[in-house]
Coordinates of C-alpha atoms and ligand atoms in Angstrom, one line a residue:
M1 CA 85.3 -1.2 49.5
R2 CA 85.4 -0.7 45.9
A3 CA 86.4 2.9 44.7
V4 CA 84.1 4.8 42.5
T5 CA 85.5 6.0 39.4
T6 CA 83.8 8.9 37.3
H7 CA 84.1 9.2 33.5
R8 CA 82.8 11.6 31.2
V9 CA 81.3 10.9 28.0
A10 CA 80.3 13.5 25.3
V11 CA 77.2 11.8 23.6
L12 CA 76.2 13.0 20.1
P13 CA 73.0 11.4 19.5
G14 CA 72.6 12.8 15.5
D15 CA 69.6 12.4 13.0
F16 CA 66.8 9.9 12.8
I17 CA 67.8 6.8 14.1
G18 CA 70.8 8.3 15.8
P19 CA 68.6 9.3 19.1
E20 CA 66.9 5.8 18.9
V21 CA 70.2 3.7 19.1
I22 CA 71.8 5.9 21.5
D23 CA 68.8 6.1 23.8
A24 CA 69.0 2.3 24.0
T25 CA 72.5 2.5 24.6
V26 CA 72.5 4.9 27.5
A27 CA 69.6 2.9 29.1
T28 CA 72.1 -0.1 28.9
L29 CA 75.1 2.0 30.3
E30 CA 72.7 3.2 33.2
A31 CA 72.1 0.0 34.3
L32 CA 75.5 -1.2 33.7
A33 CA 77.5 1.4 35.5
P34 CA 76.5 0.7 39.3
R35 CA 76.9 -2.9 38.9
A36 CA 80.6 -2.3 37.8
G37 CA 81.3 0.7 40.4
M38 CA 81.3 3.4 38.0
V39 CA 79.6 6.6 37.6
L40 CA 79.1 7.6 34.1
E41 CA 78.6 11.4 33.1
L42 CA 76.7 11.6 29.8
T43 CA 76.4 14.7 27.9
P44 CA 74.2 15.1 25.1
L45 CA 75.7 17.7 22.5
P46 CA 74.3 18.7 19.6
F47 CA 75.9 17.3 16.5
G48 CA 74.6 16.5 12.6
G49 CA 71.7 17.8 10.7
G50 CA 69.9 18.7 13.6
A51 CA 72.8 20.9 14.7
Y52 CA 72.9 22.7 11.3
D53 CA 69.1 23.5 11.5
A54 CA 69.5 24.8 15.0
H55 CA 73.0 26.4 15.1
G56 CA 74.1 27.0 11.5
H57 CA 76.6 24.2 11.5
P58 CA 77.0 20.1 11.9
L59 CA 79.5 20.7 14.1
P60 CA 79.2 23.5 16.6
E61 CA 82.3 25.1 18.3
A62 CA 80.8 24.3 21.7
T63 CA 80.3 20.6 20.8
K64 CA 84.1 20.4 19.4
A65 CA 85.1 22.0 22.6
A66 CA 83.3 19.4 25.0
C67 CA 84.3 16.4 23.0
S68 CA 88.0 17.3 23.5
A69 CA 87.2 17.8 27.4
S70 CA 85.4 14.4 27.9
D71 CA 87.1 10.9 28.5
A72 CA 85.4 9.3 25.3
V73 CA 82.8 10.4 22.6
L74 CA 79.8 8.0 21.9
M75 CA 78.4 8.9 18.6
G76 CA 74.9 7.5 17.2
S77 CA 74.9 8.3 13.4
V78 CA 74.2 11.8 11.2
G79 CA 72.9 12.6 7.9
G80 CA 69.4 12.8 5.9
P81 CA 67.8 10.9 3.5
V82 CA 70.3 9.8 0.8
G83 CA 67.7 11.7 -2.1
D84 CA 67.1 15.4 -2.8
H85 CA 67.3 16.6 0.6
P86 CA 68.2 20.2 1.8
W87 CA 71.2 18.8 3.6
N88 CA 72.6 17.5 0.6
R89 CA 72.5 20.8 -1.3
L90 CA 74.6 22.3 1.1
P91 CA 78.2 23.5 0.5
R92 CA 80.7 20.9 0.9
E93 CA 82.3 22.6 4.6
L94 CA 78.6 22.5 5.6
R95 CA 77.4 18.9 4.7
I96 CA 76.4 17.2 7.5
E97 CA 78.9 14.2 6.7
S98 CA 81.7 16.8 6.8
G99 CA 80.9 17.2 10.3
I100 CA 81.9 13.6 10.8
L101 CA 85.1 14.4 9.1
G102 CA 85.9 17.6 10.9
L103 CA 85.1 15.6 14.6
R104 CA 87.6 12.7 13.4
K105 CA 90.0 14.9 12.3
H106 CA 89.9 17.5 15.3
L107 CA 90.2 14.6 17.7
G108 CA 93.2 13.2 16.0
V109 CA 91.8 9.9 15.8
F110 CA 93.7 8.3 12.4
A111 CA 93.2 4.6 13.5
N112 CA 89.4 3.2 12.8
L113 CA 88.9 -0.3 14.3
R114 CA 85.8 -2.2 13.0
P115 CA 85.7 -5.6 14.5
V116 CA 83.6 -8.1 12.2
T117 CA 83.0 -11.2 14.3
V118 CA 80.6 -14.2 13.8
F119 CA 80.0 -15.3 17.4
P120 CA 79.5 -18.9 17.8
G121 CA 75.9 -20.2 17.7
L122 CA 74.7 -17.3 16.1
E123 CA 76.0 -18.4 12.3
H124 CA 72.2 -18.5 11.4
L125 CA 71.9 -15.1 11.5
S126 CA 74.2 -14.8 8.4
P127 CA 72.8 -14.2 4.9
L128 CA 76.1 -16.3 3.8
K129 CA 75.7 -20.2 4.5
A130 CA 76.5 -21.1 8.0
E131 CA 79.6 -23.3 7.3
V132 CA 81.0 -20.3 5.3
A133 CA 80.1 -17.4 8.1
S134 CA 81.4 -19.8 10.8
G135 CA 84.3 -18.8 12.4
T136 CA 84.6 -15.1 11.0
D137 CA 86.8 -13.1 13.4
M138 CA 88.3 -10.2 11.3
L139 CA 89.6 -6.8 12.4
I140 CA 89.4 -4.1 9.8
V141 CA 91.9 -1.0 10.5
R142 CA 90.7 1.6 8.5
E143 CA 92.9 4.7 8.3
L144 CA 90.6 7.4 9.1
T145 CA 92.1 11.0 8.8
G146 CA 94.0 11.0 5.5
G147 CA 93.6 9.5 1.9
I148 CA 90.9 10.8 -0.7
Y149 CA 88.7 12.0 2.3
F150 CA 90.8 15.0 2.7
G151 CA 93.3 15.1 -0.2
K152 CA 93.6 18.5 -1.9
P153 CA 93.0 19.7 -4.7
S154 CA 89.2 19.0 -3.9
Q155 CA 86.8 20.8 -6.7
N156 CA 83.2 20.3 -7.9
T157 CA 82.4 23.1 -11.0
P158 CA 80.4 22.9 -13.8
E159 CA 83.0 21.2 -15.7
R160 CA 85.1 19.5 -13.2
G161 CA 85.0 17.4 -10.3
V162 CA 88.3 16.8 -8.7
S163 CA 89.2 14.6 -5.4
T164 CA 92.8 13.9 -4.3
D165 CA 94.2 10.4 -2.9
V166 CA 97.1 11.5 -0.8
Y167 CA 99.3 9.6 2.0
E168 CA 102.3 10.7 3.7
R169 CA 104.6 8.4 4.7
F170 CA 103.9 9.0 8.7
E171 CA 100.2 8.2 8.0
V172 CA 100.9 4.7 6.7
E173 CA 103.6 4.0 9.1
R174 CA 101.8 4.8 11.9
I175 CA 98.2 2.9 10.8
A176 CA 100.5 -0.2 9.8
R177 CA 101.6 -0.3 13.2
V178 CA 98.5 0.0 15.0
A179 CA 97.5 -2.9 12.4
F180 CA 100.7 -5.3 13.3
E181 CA 100.4 -4.3 17.0
A182 CA 96.5 -5.9 16.7
A183 CA 97.7 -8.9 14.8
R184 CA 100.2 -9.7 17.9
Q185 CA 97.4 -9.9 20.1
R186 CA 95.0 -12.1 17.5
G187 CA 95.9 -14.1 14.9
G188 CA 99.4 -12.8 13.7
R189 CA 98.5 -12.1 10.4
V190 CA 97.8 -8.6 8.3
T191 CA 96.4 -8.4 4.9
S192 CA 96.9 -5.2 3.5
V193 CA 94.6 -4.2 0.9
D194 CA 95.4 -1.6 -1.8
K195 CA 94.8 -0.9 -5.5
A196 CA 98.9 -1.0 -6.2
N197 CA 98.1 -2.6 -9.7
V198 CA 96.8 0.7 -10.8
L199 CA 97.4 3.8 -8.3
D200 CA 100.4 5.3 -7.2
V201 CA 99.0 6.0 -3.9
S202 CA 98.5 2.5 -3.5
Q203 CA 101.9 1.5 -4.5
F204 CA 103.5 4.0 -2.3
W205 CA 101.0 2.5 0.8
R206 CA 102.3 -1.1 -0.1
D207 CA 106.0 -0.1 -0.2
V208 CA 105.4 1.7 3.1
V209 CA 103.9 -1.2 4.6
I210 CA 106.3 -3.9 3.8
K211 CA 109.1 -1.3 5.1
V212 CA 107.5 -1.3 8.5
H213 CA 106.8 -5.1 8.4
E214 CA 110.3 -5.8 7.7
D215 CA 112.0 -3.5 10.2
E216 CA 109.4 -3.6 13.3
Y217 CA 107.0 -6.5 12.8
P218 CA 108.9 -9.5 10.8
D219 CA 107.2 -12.1 13.5
V220 CA 103.8 -11.2 11.9
A221 CA 102.8 -12.6 8.6
L222 CA 102.0 -10.1 6.0
D223 CA 100.1 -10.2 2.5
H224 CA 98.9 -8.0 0.2
L225 CA 95.3 -8.0 -1.8
Y226 CA 93.8 -5.5 -4.5
V227 CA 90.6 -4.2 -3.2
D228 CA 88.5 -5.6 -6.0
N229 CA 89.9 -9.2 -4.9
A230 CA 89.6 -8.5 -1.4
A231 CA 86.0 -7.6 -1.8
M232 CA 85.5 -11.1 -3.2
Q233 CA 87.3 -13.0 -1.0
I234 CA 85.7 -11.5 2.3
V235 CA 82.3 -12.9 0.9
R236 CA 83.7 -15.9 -0.2
Q237 CA 85.9 -16.8 2.6
P238 CA 85.6 -14.6 5.6
A239 CA 86.9 -16.7 8.1
S240 CA 90.5 -16.6 6.3
F241 CA 90.9 -12.7 7.4
D242 CA 92.7 -12.0 10.8
V243 CA 93.6 -7.9 10.5
I244 CA 93.0 -6.1 7.3
V245 CA 94.7 -2.8 7.2
T246 CA 93.5 -0.3 4.4
A247 CA 93.0 3.3 3.5
N248 CA 90.0 5.5 4.1
L249 CA 87.8 4.8 1.0
F250 CA 88.7 1.2 0.7
G251 CA 87.9 0.7 4.3
D252 CA 84.6 2.5 4.4
I253 CA 83.4 0.1 1.4
L254 CA 84.7 -3.1 2.6
S255 CA 83.5 -2.7 6.3
D256 CA 79.7 -2.3 5.0
L257 CA 80.3 -5.2 3.1
A258 CA 81.5 -7.4 5.9
A259 CA 79.1 -5.6 8.4
V260 CA 76.7 -7.7 7.1
I261 CA 78.4 -11.0 7.5
P262 CA 77.6 -11.5 10.8
G263 CA 73.7 -10.5 10.0
S264 CA 73.2 -6.6 9.4
L265 CA 74.9 -3.5 9.0
G266 CA 73.2 -2.6 12.5
L267 CA 75.5 -5.0 14.2
L268 CA 79.0 -3.3 13.6
P269 CA 80.7 -1.2 16.0
S270 CA 83.6 0.8 15.8
A271 CA 86.7 2.5 17.8
S272 CA 88.5 5.3 16.8
L273 CA 91.7 5.9 18.1
G274 CA 95.2 7.6 17.7
G275 CA 94.1 11.0 19.4
D276 CA 93.8 11.9 23.2
V277 CA 90.5 11.4 23.2
G278 CA 88.4 7.9 21.5
L279 CA 85.5 8.3 19.5
F280 CA 82.9 5.1 19.4
E281 CA 80.3 5.0 16.9
P282 CA 78.3 2.1 15.0
I283 CA 79.5 1.8 11.4
H284 CA 76.0 2.2 10.0
G285 CA 74.1 5.8 9.0
S286 CA 70.9 7.7 10.1
A287 CA 68.6 4.8 8.3
P288 CA 65.8 7.6 7.6
D289 CA 63.7 4.8 6.0
I290 CA 63.0 3.3 9.3
A291 CA 63.8 6.1 11.7
G292 CA 60.6 6.7 14.0
Q293 CA 59.4 3.0 13.8
G294 CA 61.0 1.8 16.9
I295 CA 62.9 -1.1 15.2
A296 CA 66.3 0.4 14.8
N297 CA 69.2 -2.6 15.9
P298 CA 71.0 -1.0 18.7
V299 CA 73.8 -3.5 18.7
G300 CA 76.5 -1.5 16.7
T301 CA 76.1 1.3 19.3
M302 CA 76.1 -1.3 22.4
L303 CA 79.0 -2.8 21.1
S304 CA 80.7 0.7 20.2
A305 CA 80.1 1.6 23.8
A306 CA 81.6 -1.7 25.0
L307 CA 84.9 -0.7 22.9
M308 CA 84.5 2.7 24.5
L309 CA 84.6 0.9 28.1
R310 CA 87.4 -1.5 26.8
H311 CA 89.7 1.2 24.9
G312 CA 88.7 4.7 26.2
L313 CA 88.0 4.0 29.7
G314 CA 89.9 1.4 31.1
E315 CA 87.1 -0.7 31.9
G316 CA 87.6 -4.0 30.6
A317 CA 85.4 -6.2 32.8
A318 CA 82.4 -3.8 32.3
A319 CA 82.8 -4.3 28.4
D320 CA 83.3 -7.9 28.6
A321 CA 79.8 -8.0 30.5
L322 CA 78.3 -5.6 28.1
E323 CA 79.3 -7.7 24.9
T324 CA 78.2 -11.1 26.7
A325 CA 74.9 -9.7 27.4
V326 CA 74.3 -8.4 23.8
R327 CA 75.3 -12.0 22.9
T328 CA 72.7 -13.5 25.0
A329 CA 69.8 -11.3 23.8
L330 CA 70.8 -11.8 20.2
A331 CA 71.0 -15.7 20.6
D332 CA 67.4 -15.5 22.7
D333 CA 65.5 -13.5 19.8
P334 CA 67.2 -10.3 17.8
T335 CA 65.8 -7.5 16.1
R336 CA 63.7 -7.4 13.5
D337 CA 66.7 -6.7 10.8
L338 CA 68.3 -9.9 11.8
G339 CA 64.7 -11.9 11.4
G340 CA 63.8 -11.7 14.8
S341 CA 60.7 -10.6 16.6
R342 CA 62.2 -7.8 18.9
A343 CA 61.6 -4.0 18.7
T344 CA 64.5 -1.7 19.9
A345 CA 63.1 -1.2 23.1
A346 CA 62.2 -5.1 23.7
F347 CA 65.9 -5.7 22.7
T348 CA 67.4 -3.4 25.0
D349 CA 65.4 -4.9 28.0
A350 CA 66.5 -8.1 27.4
V351 CA 70.2 -6.8 27.1
I352 CA 69.6 -5.3 30.4
E353 CA 68.1 -8.2 31.7
A354 CA 71.2 -10.2 30.7
L355 CA 73.6 -7.9 32.7
P356 CA 75.2 -9.7 35.6
R357 CA 74.1 -8.4 38.9
E358 CA 77.3 -7.2 39.8
I359 CA 80.6 -7.1 37.9
A360 CA 83.7 -8.2 39.3
A361 CA 86.7 -5.2 40.3
P362 CA 89.8 -5.4 38.5
A363 CA 91.9 -7.7 40.7
A364 CA 93.8 -4.8 43.0
P365 CA 97.8 -4.3 42.2
A366 CA 99.7 -6.3 44.4
A367 CA 100.5 -4.8 47.9
P368 CA 104.5 -3.4 47.9
A369 CA 106.2 -5.9 50.3
Ligands
NAD401 P1 72.5 3.4 6.2 O1 73.7 2.8 7.2 O2 71.8 4.6 7.0 O3 71.4 2.5 5.8 C1 71.9 1.6 5.0 C2 70.6 0.5 5.2 O4 70.8 -0.1 6.4 C3 69.2 1.0 5.5 O5 68.4 0.1 4.6 C4 68.9 0.9 6.7 O6 67.3 0.7 7.1 C5 69.7 -0.1 7.3 N1 70.3 -0.1 8.6 C6 71.3 0.8 9.0 N2 71.4 0.7 10.4 C7 70.6 -0.3 10.8 C8 70.1 -0.2 12.4 N3 70.8 0.2 12.8 N4 69.3 -1.4 12.4 C9 68.5 -1.6 11.2 N5 68.6 -1.2 9.9 C10 69.7 -0.1 9.7 O7 73.2 4.3 4.9 P2 72.5 5.3 3.8 O8 70.9 4.9 3.6 O9 73.3 5.1 2.7 O10 72.4 6.5 4.4 C11 71.6 7.3 5.3 C12 72.4 8.5 5.8 O11 73.3 8.4 7.0 C13 73.2 9.2 4.9 O12 72.9 10.7 5.3 C14 74.4 9.1 5.1 O13 75.4 10.1 4.4 C15 74.4 9.0 6.4 N6 75.7 8.0 7.2 C16 75.9 8.6 8.3 C17 76.9 7.6 8.8 C18 77.5 8.0 10.3 O14 76.9 8.9 11.0 N7 78.6 7.6 10.5 C19 77.5 6.5 8.5 C20 76.8 5.9 7.3 C21 76.2 6.7 6.4
IPM402 C1 81.3 5.8 8.1 C2 80.5 6.5 7.0 C3 81.5 8.0 6.8 C4 82.4 7.7 6.2 C5 80.6 9.2 6.3 C6 78.9 9.3 6.6 C7 81.2 10.6 6.3 O1 80.0 6.2 6.0 O2 81.5 6.2 8.9 O3 81.3 4.7 7.7 O4 82.5 7.4 5.3 O5 83.2 7.6 6.9
MN403 MN1 80.4 4.0 5.8

């Protein structure tokens, strides 16, 4: 008899399309769990603009505590329309987006992995020429709990705006190690992206990456690009990259750029690791422009759930099955943002339909002799 494992997952649907992509993903996970011999206890929690309106804070204390006490956190997306909106006039510490930063910091998830893959047979979904997009398989390793997102001083007065970009040595060392370790499991190459020609904080970043490489990872190939050139090269020859490691702000920008290479911002998942509990979220926002129409692409969230199964819950076979089913559904007929005809619900049904009836249990460890 196969043992049934129970996993406790904190689920943060969020705002606008957040609950739409989370509902789709939860339906998929609920179909998957019994076939993979797991029980998933999925607990929805208030987070984001809705939490601010109901509880006065985008990241309520109870949500924080429940996330720390869970085995993994699965998040949709939060925030309001980008124009004038009451949420955008809140003091910085209550801004909805500050809730995300607070959660990342609280969980200590300094390493944000954003895999960008153009799957064979799905090149036609890319806005780039198929021969340029073909073979794209890069991993963006974004530093997530430091840099200009968190540096002090930070100030917005009528006469002066200040943000501070700062990295401590240990912060660069640990994210560099994540990138080099990942490269060893992949193509063996790391590209560190910075702005060392202008910024002291970037020259520091580069010096530390070089030192970690020399001392600990001489078997991995390392090169460096300035961020402006990196943006251009990612579009011009995306398949030439293996692992990219970069600071918080550069990683935010480059990952939206890279996300559209497979076809849509709605496709890209992420895993944020490095603390006791991992955080798994699509890289896109709450897309108020399409919310409520039932057309949001749930793939980024479904693939984030797959990363959660693999990296957060140790359920590699279930993760593989979910990724394969998503790929099958995409090849068959994708969502509208990709030029397909399926709404969120129909796409979700197709993913569930493509799941195997049973997912093989991991091989049992050999009995002691
Ligand atoms: P966005 O990512 O929400 O949307 C950008 C564009 O991509 C929009 O045209 C949108 O319709 C489209 N898009 C995004 N996700 C999609 C999906 N799953 N399916 C189909 N199309 C999709 O970025 P924005 O408009 O700059 O920001 C909107 C709000 O989201 C803001 O409040 C912002 O701060 C917030 N935001 C939150 C997160 C997060 O929760 N992790 C991430 C980024 C932005
Ligand atoms: C992302 C988002 C967030 C970020 C914002 C909404 C705080 O853009 O996850 O990419 O900048 O990290
Ligand atoms: Mn972003």
